[in-house]
Amino acid sequence: MSINNIKFILNKAIQSHILCEKEILYLIQSKESKKLFDIANKVRLKYVGNGVHLRALIEFSNYCKQNCLYCGLRSDNFKIIRYRLKLKEIINLANKAKYYGYKTIVLQSGEDNYYDIKKMSKIISEIKKLDFALTLSLGEKTFEEYKAYRVAGADRYLLKIETTDEILYHKLNPGMNLKNRMNCIENIKKLGFEIGSGIIVGLPGQTLKSIVKDIIYLKSIPVDMVGIGPFIYNPDTPIKNINSKNLFELSLKIMAILRLLMPDINIAATTAMETLNNRGRIIALQSGANVIMPNATKAIYKKYYKIYPGKICIDESPVHCRICIENKIKSIKRYVSNDKGYHCKVNLLSQ
Ligand code: 5AD
Ligand code: SF4
Ligand code: FES
């Protein structure tokens, strides 16, 4: 391919928001990533503006019945101390988040059946009374469960596909099934949730070609929100260590490409990105992202929600993170958005 290819591909992406597999792969492999990041930043400004949506993350249980090989919350990890928050504690954290000015709560846990439909519905309706947009991130559930959450008032649901490489998925997620996960995503959409998904970048055995297919899958859903996280090795898991040096840049590229392909969606500058680069979230905000999910869990629990080591903000209080992140956002001449930050769909044909 000629030197002008990058220009050609980026131009095509800006105009049509459609790229073929070869073009996506070319962008991922290109050394000229700065061009990609700058264009993604411009597209972000044009379609979603300079506001950054903050989502207060409450990690309310680190119990998980699944056993994903890469994750510290896996059921076979007996080294972590498990905790579950009670309804009152969760509402207490939500009230504090309200006071700090958050407009969205994200309730996240491992796949923990302790919180049945009745308990979850109560938590959801109590949080909705505080006038938050509410996102759930509880893993794979039945259609009836998703429906009950929706009826109780939840607005959005995050379920990462992790990888669409069937062989890799089944190797890394024993007892789980890729088709079933895709089916969950369809059910979530059918029920009228805003759907968020994403992948882990750099899983051992993952290829760039499979990542290209992941990108196409995310566009085909199509997602309302996306989060791209680099793989971070956790020594308390059976997976082998890999060199994650280039994974920050690779994750950033994938995120930027998703911005070009889906210009109006909400894209998170992820915590895992900042774990690999201490300016990771700011760099992501300048490469296509418009969302940050600061941790609003009590400091005493945060350290036990150890999906991978080195997670940022472990010792900081929720209020500290709230102030810290606003300062960072202002330092790049962006501002904290004052609305709930729903996905505002733009008619791409009229652009
Ligand atoms: N590195 C990065 N992200 C991980 N996740 C799980 N384990 C890891 C890891 N080792 C992410 C997955 C999952 C979420 C709970 O955390 O994407 O959806
Ligand atoms: Fe559980 Fe999710 Fe971790 Fe898998 S990745 S073990 S489902 S928390
Ligand atoms: Fe937590 Fe900066 S966002 S310390």
GROMACS .gro file of C-alpha atoms and ligand atoms in nm:
model
  381
    1MET     CA    1   0.000   0.000   0.000
    2SER     CA    2   0.122   0.351  -0.075
    3ILE     CA    3   0.208   0.626   0.173
    4ASN     CA    4  -0.115   0.806   0.085
    5ASN     CA    5  -0.322   0.516   0.207
    6ILE     CA    6  -0.352   0.646   0.560
    7LYS     CA    7  -0.489   0.976   0.430
    8PHE     CA    8  -0.726   0.797   0.196
    9ILE     CA    9  -0.855   0.563   0.466
   10LEU     CA   10  -0.899   0.839   0.723
   11ASN     CA   11  -1.083   1.054   0.467
   12LYS     CA   12  -1.312   0.767   0.378
   13ALA     CA   13  -1.379   0.707   0.748
   14ILE     CA   14  -1.468   1.071   0.814
   15GLN     CA   15  -1.703   1.082   0.518
   16SER     CA   16  -1.875   0.746   0.533
   17HIS     CA   17  -1.797   0.607   0.881
   18ILE     CA   18  -1.752   0.274   0.709
   19LEU     CA   19  -1.425   0.083   0.667
   20CYS     CA   20  -1.358  -0.269   0.544
   21GLU     CA   21  -1.154  -0.522   0.738
   22LYS     CA   22  -0.837  -0.452   0.537
   23GLU     CA   23  -0.861  -0.078   0.599
   24ILE     CA   24  -0.915  -0.125   0.973
   25LEU     CA   25  -0.615  -0.358   0.990
   26TYR     CA   26  -0.408  -0.103   0.797
   27LEU     CA   27  -0.494   0.167   1.051
   28ILE     CA   28  -0.410  -0.062   1.343
   29GLN     CA   29  -0.073  -0.152   1.191
   30SER     CA   30   0.013   0.199   1.073
   31LYS     CA   31   0.307   0.375   1.239
   32GLU     CA   32   0.130   0.706   1.182
   33SER     CA   33  -0.102   0.668   1.478
   34LYS     CA   34  -0.086   1.038   1.565
   35LYS     CA   35  -0.287   1.116   1.251
   36LEU     CA   36  -0.550   0.865   1.357
   37PHE     CA   37  -0.569   1.007   1.710
   38ASP     CA   38  -0.598   1.367   1.586
   39ILE     CA   39  -0.877   1.283   1.343
   40ALA     CA   40  -1.063   1.083   1.609
   41ASN     CA   41  -1.031   1.385   1.840
   42LYS     CA   42  -1.180   1.612   1.573
   43VAL     CA   43  -1.466   1.370   1.505
   44ARG     CA   44  -1.533   1.354   1.881
   45LEU     CA   45  -1.552   1.734   1.896
   46LYS     CA   46  -1.784   1.755   1.596
   47TYR     CA   47  -2.031   1.489   1.712
   48VAL     CA   48  -2.028   1.488   2.094
   49GLY     CA   49  -1.856   1.816   2.180
   50ASN     CA   50  -1.615   1.912   2.456
   51GLY     CA   51  -1.819   1.788   2.751
   52VAL     CA   52  -1.691   1.485   2.943
   53HIS     CA   53  -1.958   1.266   3.103
   54LEU     CA   54  -1.863   1.133   3.445
   55ARG     CA   55  -2.014   0.805   3.560
   56ALA     CA   56  -1.979   0.724   3.930
   57LEU     CA   57  -1.873   0.361   3.957
   58ILE     CA   58  -1.994   0.159   4.257
   59GLU     CA   59  -1.833  -0.184   4.278
   60PHE     CA   60  -2.085  -0.344   4.511
   61SER     CA   61  -1.978  -0.710   4.511
   62ASN     CA   62  -1.660  -0.889   4.406
   63TYR     CA   63  -1.813  -1.238   4.422
   64CYS     CA   64  -1.820  -1.403   4.081
   65LYS     CA   65  -1.947  -1.746   3.981
   66GLN     CA   66  -1.747  -1.738   3.658
   67ASN     CA   67  -1.388  -1.843   3.621
   68CYS     CA   68  -1.238  -1.632   3.338
   69LEU     CA   69  -0.870  -1.719   3.325
   70TYR     CA   70  -0.749  -1.358   3.309
   71CYS     CA   71  -0.956  -1.203   3.589
   72GLY     CA   72  -0.879  -1.165   3.959
   73LEU     CA   73  -1.246  -1.200   4.056
   74ARG     CA   74  -1.263  -1.555   3.911
   75SER     CA   75  -1.427  -1.805   4.143
   76ASP     CA   76  -1.110  -2.017   4.179
   77ASN     CA   77  -0.910  -1.723   4.312
   78PHE     CA   78  -0.901  -1.792   4.684
   79LYS     CA   79  -0.646  -1.518   4.746
   80ILE     CA   80  -0.890  -1.228   4.730
   81ILE     CA   81  -1.112  -1.124   5.017
   82ARG     CA   82  -1.474  -1.118   4.902
   83TYR     CA   83  -1.730  -0.855   5.001
   84ARG     CA   84  -2.090  -0.764   4.931
   85LEU     CA   85  -2.249  -0.428   5.001
   86LYS     CA   86  -2.592  -0.404   5.156
   87LEU     CA   87  -2.871  -0.200   5.003
   88LYS     CA   88  -2.820   0.072   5.264
   89GLU     CA   89  -2.446   0.099   5.192
   90ILE     CA   90  -2.510   0.123   4.817
   91ILE     CA   91  -2.771   0.395   4.863
   92ASN     CA   92  -2.537   0.577   5.096
   93LEU     CA   93  -2.266   0.579   4.827
   94ALA     CA   94  -2.521   0.691   4.566
   95ASN     CA   95  -2.629   0.980   4.790
   96LYS     CA   96  -2.267   1.087   4.821
   97ALA     CA   97  -2.225   1.062   4.444
   98LYS     CA   98  -2.527   1.289   4.408
   99TYR     CA   99  -2.363   1.540   4.640
  100TYR     CA  100  -2.043   1.532   4.431
  101GLY     CA  101  -2.252   1.625   4.124
  102TYR     CA  102  -2.258   1.295   3.936
  103LYS     CA  103  -2.552   1.239   3.698
  104THR     CA  104  -2.498   0.869   3.631
  105ILE     CA  105  -2.436   0.574   3.861
  106VAL     CA  106  -2.275   0.256   3.732
  107LEU     CA  107  -2.348  -0.045   3.951
  108GLN     CA  108  -2.088  -0.311   3.888
  109SER     CA  109  -2.024  -0.656   4.035
  110GLY     CA  110  -1.898  -1.000   3.945
  111GLU     CA  111  -2.169  -1.247   3.844
  112ASP     CA  112  -2.317  -1.279   4.191
  113ASN     CA  113  -2.648  -1.461   4.228
  114TYR     CA  114  -2.685  -1.339   4.587
  115TYR     CA  115  -2.851  -1.031   4.439
  116ASP     CA  116  -3.166  -1.193   4.303
  117ILE     CA  117  -3.435  -1.013   4.104
  118LYS     CA  118  -3.606  -0.886   4.420
  119LYS     CA  119  -3.289  -0.744   4.577
  120MET     CA  120  -3.164  -0.592   4.250
  121SER     CA  121  -3.500  -0.435   4.169
  122LYS     CA  122  -3.509  -0.271   4.510
  123ILE     CA  123  -3.155  -0.133   4.468
  124ILE     CA  124  -3.240  -0.005   4.119
  125SER     CA  125  -3.564   0.166   4.219
  126GLU     CA  126  -3.404   0.329   4.525
  127ILE     CA  127  -3.120   0.470   4.311
  128LYS     CA  128  -3.364   0.592   4.047
  129LYS     CA  129  -3.547   0.789   4.318
  130LEU     CA  130  -3.231   1.000   4.341
  131ASP     CA  131  -3.277   1.105   3.978
  132PHE     CA  132  -2.969   0.936   3.833
  133ALA     CA  133  -2.927   0.774   3.496
  134LEU     CA  134  -2.844   0.418   3.599
  135THR     CA  135  -2.608   0.177   3.428
  136LEU     CA  136  -2.577  -0.186   3.531
  137SER     CA  137  -2.274  -0.405   3.478
  138LEU     CA  138  -2.362  -0.741   3.635
  139GLY     CA  139  -2.264  -0.986   3.363
  140GLU     CA  140  -2.475  -1.248   3.190
  141LYS     CA  141  -2.835  -1.279   3.310
  142THR     CA  142  -3.156  -1.434   3.179
  143PHE     CA  143  -3.399  -1.235   2.966
  144GLU     CA  144  -3.637  -1.227   3.265
  145GLU     CA  145  -3.368  -1.077   3.487
  146TYR     CA  146  -3.272  -0.810   3.234
  147LYS     CA  147  -3.642  -0.734   3.188
  148ALA     CA  148  -3.697  -0.695   3.563
  149TYR     CA  149  -3.400  -0.456   3.588
  150ARG     CA  150  -3.543  -0.250   3.303
  151VAL     CA  151  -3.889  -0.244   3.459
  152ALA     CA  152  -3.731  -0.135   3.789
  153GLY     CA  153  -3.582   0.164   3.605
  154ALA     CA  154  -3.228   0.082   3.486
  155ASP     CA  155  -3.133   0.276   3.172
  156ARG     CA  156  -2.811   0.123   3.045
  157TYR     CA  157  -2.623  -0.205   3.059
  158LEU     CA  158  -2.254  -0.279   3.008
  159LEU     CA  159  -2.153  -0.623   2.887
  160LYS     CA  160  -1.815  -0.651   2.721
  161ILE     CA  161  -1.786  -0.914   2.453
  162GLU     CA  162  -1.413  -0.941   2.552
  163THR     CA  163  -1.320  -1.113   2.222
  164THR     CA  164  -1.523  -1.243   1.928
  165ASP     CA  165  -1.259  -1.506   1.853
  166GLU     CA  166  -1.461  -1.817   1.931
  167ILE     CA  167  -1.169  -2.048   2.005
  168LEU     CA  168  -0.993  -1.792   2.224
  169TYR     CA  169  -1.318  -1.702   2.402
  170HIS     CA  170  -1.388  -2.062   2.496
  171LYS     CA  171  -1.030  -2.119   2.607
  172LEU     CA  172  -1.026  -1.814   2.834
  173ASN     CA  173  -1.382  -1.833   2.963
  174PRO     CA  174  -1.437  -2.193   3.072
  175GLY     CA  175  -1.804  -2.286   3.105
  176MET     CA  176  -1.911  -1.979   2.910
  177ASN     CA  177  -2.033  -1.950   2.554
  178LEU     CA  178  -1.971  -1.674   2.301
  179LYS     CA  179  -2.309  -1.722   2.129
  180ASN     CA  180  -2.484  -1.692   2.463
  181ARG     CA  181  -2.298  -1.370   2.540
  182MET     CA  182  -2.394  -1.226   2.202
  183ASN     CA  183  -2.750  -1.334   2.274
  184CYS     CA  184  -2.741  -1.147   2.607
  185ILE     CA  185  -2.630  -0.833   2.422
  186GLU     CA  186  -2.922  -0.872   2.180
  187ASN     CA  187  -3.167  -0.919   2.467
  188ILE     CA  188  -3.035  -0.610   2.642
  189LYS     CA  189  -3.087  -0.409   2.324
  190LYS     CA  190  -3.434  -0.552   2.267
  191LEU     CA  191  -3.538  -0.440   2.613
  192GLY     CA  192  -3.451  -0.080   2.531
  193PHE     CA  193  -3.139  -0.038   2.741
  194GLU     CA  194  -2.855   0.167   2.603
  195ILE     CA  195  -2.596  -0.102   2.543
  196GLY     CA  196  -2.228  -0.073   2.619
  197SER     CA  197  -1.968  -0.326   2.518
  198GLY     CA  198  -1.602  -0.357   2.440
  199ILE     CA  199  -1.303  -0.585   2.438
  200ILE     CA  200  -0.983  -0.667   2.622
  201VAL     CA  201  -0.684  -0.583   2.403
  202GLY     CA  202  -0.379  -0.808   2.418
  203LEU     CA  203  -0.525  -1.128   2.556
  204PRO     CA  204  -0.270  -1.405   2.514
  205GLY     CA  205  -0.344  -1.572   2.180
  206GLN     CA  206  -0.546  -1.279   2.041
  207THR     CA  207  -0.459  -1.169   1.686
  208LEU     CA  208  -0.495  -0.829   1.520
  209LYS     CA  209  -0.724  -0.991   1.265
  210SER     CA  210  -0.956  -1.103   1.542
  211ILE     CA  211  -0.953  -0.751   1.685
  212VAL     CA  212  -1.063  -0.620   1.344
  213LYS     CA  213  -1.359  -0.860   1.365
  214ASP     CA  214  -1.432  -0.735   1.719
  215ILE     CA  215  -1.451  -0.378   1.587
  216ILE     CA  216  -1.691  -0.482   1.311
  217TYR     CA  217  -1.901  -0.673   1.562
  218LEU     CA  218  -1.928  -0.369   1.794
  219LYS     CA  219  -2.043  -0.156   1.501
  220SER     CA  220  -2.294  -0.419   1.391
  221ILE     CA  221  -2.474  -0.424   1.730
  222PRO     CA  222  -2.453  -0.115   1.718
  223VAL     CA  223  -2.332  -0.014   2.064
  224ASP     CA  224  -2.430   0.309   2.236
  225MET     CA  225  -2.120   0.303   2.455
  226VAL     CA  226  -1.782   0.144   2.429
  227GLY     CA  227  -1.491   0.071   2.663
  228ILE     CA  228  -1.160  -0.065   2.541
  229GLY     CA  229  -0.923  -0.199   2.806
  230PRO     CA  230  -0.570  -0.330   2.764
  231PHE     CA  231  -0.503  -0.670   2.919
  232ILE     CA  232  -0.314  -0.643   3.245
  233TYR     CA  233  -0.147  -0.951   3.382
  234ASN     CA  234  -0.271  -1.073   3.720
  235PRO     CA  235  -0.032  -1.315   3.895
  236ASP     CA  236  -0.322  -1.460   4.097
  237THR     CA  237  -0.465  -1.611   3.777
  238PRO     CA  238  -0.350  -1.914   3.574
  239ILE     CA  239  -0.286  -1.709   3.261
  240LYS     CA  240   0.073  -1.654   3.153
  241ASN     CA  241   0.245  -1.317   3.177
  242ILE     CA  242   0.286  -1.120   2.857
  243ASN     CA  243   0.462  -0.797   2.778
  244SER     CA  244   0.194  -0.530   2.791
  245LYS     CA  245   0.428  -0.248   2.683
  246ASN     CA  246   0.256  -0.175   2.351
  247LEU     CA  247  -0.096  -0.243   2.468
  248PHE     CA  248  -0.172   0.115   2.570
  249GLU     CA  249  -0.107   0.245   2.219
  250LEU     CA  250  -0.287  -0.048   2.060
  251SER     CA  251  -0.595   0.005   2.279
  252LEU     CA  252  -0.591   0.374   2.196
  253LYS     CA  253  -0.584   0.297   1.823
  254ILE     CA  254  -0.880   0.062   1.851
  255MET     CA  255  -1.072   0.322   2.051
  256ALA     CA  256  -0.994   0.593   1.793
  257ILE     CA  257  -1.108   0.369   1.506
  258LEU     CA  258  -1.436   0.305   1.689
  259ARG     CA  259  -1.485   0.683   1.716
  260LEU     CA  260  -1.444   0.714   1.338
  261LEU     CA  261  -1.688   0.431   1.272
  262MET     CA  262  -1.947   0.536   1.531
  263PRO     CA  263  -1.895   0.911   1.565
  264ASP     CA  264  -2.181   0.992   1.805
  265ILE     CA  265  -2.146   0.716   2.068
  266ASN     CA  266  -2.012   0.750   2.422
  267ILE     CA  267  -1.657   0.621   2.452
  268ALA     CA  268  -1.481   0.569   2.784
  269ALA     CA  269  -1.126   0.664   2.866
  270THR     CA  270  -1.075   0.347   3.070
  271THR     CA  271  -0.916   0.288   3.408
  272ALA     CA  272  -0.709   0.005   3.257
  273MET     CA  273  -0.559   0.253   3.008
  274GLU     CA  274  -0.449   0.477   3.295
  275THR     CA  275  -0.303   0.176   3.476
  276LEU     CA  276  -0.057   0.134   3.187
  277ASN     CA  277   0.012   0.505   3.137
  278ASN     CA  278  -0.023   0.764   3.410
  279ARG     CA  279  -0.175   1.013   3.165
  280GLY     CA  280  -0.378   0.740   2.998
  281ARG     CA  281  -0.726   0.881   3.047
  282ILE     CA  282  -0.629   1.232   2.938
  283ILE     CA  283  -0.457   1.096   2.627
  284ALA     CA  284  -0.768   0.887   2.556
  285LEU     CA  285  -0.990   1.196   2.592
  286GLN     CA  286  -0.772   1.359   2.325
  287SER     CA  287  -0.796   1.056   2.096
  288GLY     CA  288  -1.172   1.006   2.072
  289ALA     CA  289  -1.305   0.941   2.424
  290ASN     CA  290  -1.571   1.152   2.599
  291VAL     CA  291  -1.654   0.954   2.916
  292ILE     CA  292  -1.473   0.877   3.242
  293MET     CA  293  -1.590   0.642   3.515
  294PRO     CA  294  -1.437   0.760   3.843
  295ASN     CA  295  -1.455   0.514   4.128
  296ALA     CA  296  -1.715   0.604   4.391
  297THR     CA  297  -1.674   0.289   4.599
  298LYS     CA  298  -1.563   0.331   4.960
  299ALA     CA  299  -1.183   0.312   4.989
  300ILE     CA  300  -1.201   0.012   5.226
  301TYR     CA  301  -1.365  -0.202   4.956
  302LYS     CA  302  -1.190  -0.068   4.646
  303LYS     CA  303  -0.872  -0.262   4.711
  304TYR     CA  304  -1.061  -0.592   4.711
  305TYR     CA  305  -1.211  -0.531   4.367
  306LYS     CA  306  -0.886  -0.648   4.223
  307ILE     CA  307  -0.948  -0.758   3.865
  308TYR     CA  308  -0.582  -0.687   3.792
  309PRO     CA  309  -0.298  -0.537   4.001
  310GLY     CA  310  -0.183  -0.175   3.992
  311LYS     CA  311  -0.536  -0.037   3.953
  312ILE     CA  312  -0.538   0.341   3.993
  313CYS     CA  313  -0.718   0.535   4.270
  314ILE     CA  314  -0.708   0.242   4.513
  315ASP     CA  315  -0.621   0.453   4.819
  316GLU     CA  316  -0.809   0.766   4.720
  317SER     CA  317  -1.153   0.855   4.852
  318PRO     CA  318  -1.447   0.910   4.613
  319VAL     CA  319  -1.439   1.285   4.679
  320HIS     CA  320  -1.066   1.301   4.606
  321CYS     CA  321  -1.116   1.127   4.269
  322ARG     CA  322  -1.407   1.357   4.182
  323ILE     CA  323  -1.195   1.669   4.233
  324CYS     CA  324  -0.884   1.515   4.076
  325ILE     CA  325  -1.064   1.417   3.759
  326GLU     CA  326  -1.235   1.752   3.711
  327ASN     CA  327  -0.897   1.925   3.740
  328LYS     CA  328  -0.749   1.692   3.481
  329ILE     CA  329  -1.041   1.753   3.244
  330LYS     CA  330  -1.012   2.131   3.284
  331SER     CA  331  -0.635   2.113   3.225
  332ILE     CA  332  -0.704   2.014   2.862
  333LYS     CA  333  -0.973   2.280   2.815
  334ARG     CA  334  -1.261   2.036   2.836
  335TYR     CA  335  -1.544   2.051   3.089
  336VAL     CA  336  -1.752   1.815   3.301
  337SER     CA  337  -2.088   1.773   3.132
  338ASN     CA  338  -2.390   1.875   3.334
  339ASP     CA  339  -2.645   1.637   3.183
  340LYS     CA  340  -2.704   1.264   3.207
  341GLY     CA  341  -2.509   1.198   2.890
  342TYR     CA  342  -2.737   0.969   2.695
  343HIS     CA  343  -2.634   0.860   2.349
  344CYS     CA  344  -2.758   1.140   2.120
  345LYS     CA  345  -2.795   0.978   1.782
  346VAL     CA  346  -2.695   1.190   1.487
  347ASN     CA  347  -2.835   1.126   1.140
  348LEU     CA  348  -2.510   1.044   0.965
  349LEU     CA  349  -2.668   1.068   0.620
  350SER     CA  350  -2.745   1.436   0.671
  351GLN     CA  351  -2.391   1.522   0.779
  3525AD     N1  352  -0.691  -0.704   3.236
  3525AD     C1  353  -0.773  -0.610   3.186
  3525AD     N2  354  -0.907  -0.616   3.195
  3525AD     C2  355  -0.961  -0.723   3.258
  3525AD     N3  356  -1.089  -0.756   3.283
  3525AD     C3  357  -1.090  -0.874   3.350
  3525AD     N4  358  -0.963  -0.917   3.368
  3525AD     C4  359  -0.881  -0.826   3.312
  3525AD     C5  360  -0.739  -0.812   3.300
  3525AD     N5  361  -0.655  -0.904   3.350
  3525AD     C6  362  -1.204  -0.674   3.244
  3525AD     C7  363  -1.299  -0.748   3.151
  3525AD     C8  364  -1.427  -0.759   3.229
  3525AD     C9  365  -1.414  -0.655   3.337
  3525AD    C10  366  -1.480  -0.699   3.463
  3525AD     O1  367  -1.276  -0.640   3.359
  3525AD     O2  368  -1.321  -0.672   3.033
  3525AD     O3  369  -1.540  -0.733   3.149
  353SF4    FE1  370  -1.635  -1.272   3.664
  353SF4    FE2  371  -1.632  -1.080   3.476
  353SF4    FE3  372  -1.407  -1.150   3.605
  353SF4    FE4  373  -1.516  -1.320   3.429
  353SF4     S1  374  -1.429  -1.114   3.383
  353SF4     S2  375  -1.437  -1.374   3.636
  353SF4     S3  376  -1.734  -1.284   3.463
  353SF4     S4  377  -1.587  -1.052   3.696
  354FES    FE1  378  -0.871   0.892   4.142
  354FES    FE2  379  -0.724   1.094   4.022
  354FES     S1  380  -0.915   1.008   3.960
  354FES     S2  381  -0.686   0.987   4.213
   0.00000   0.00000   0.00000
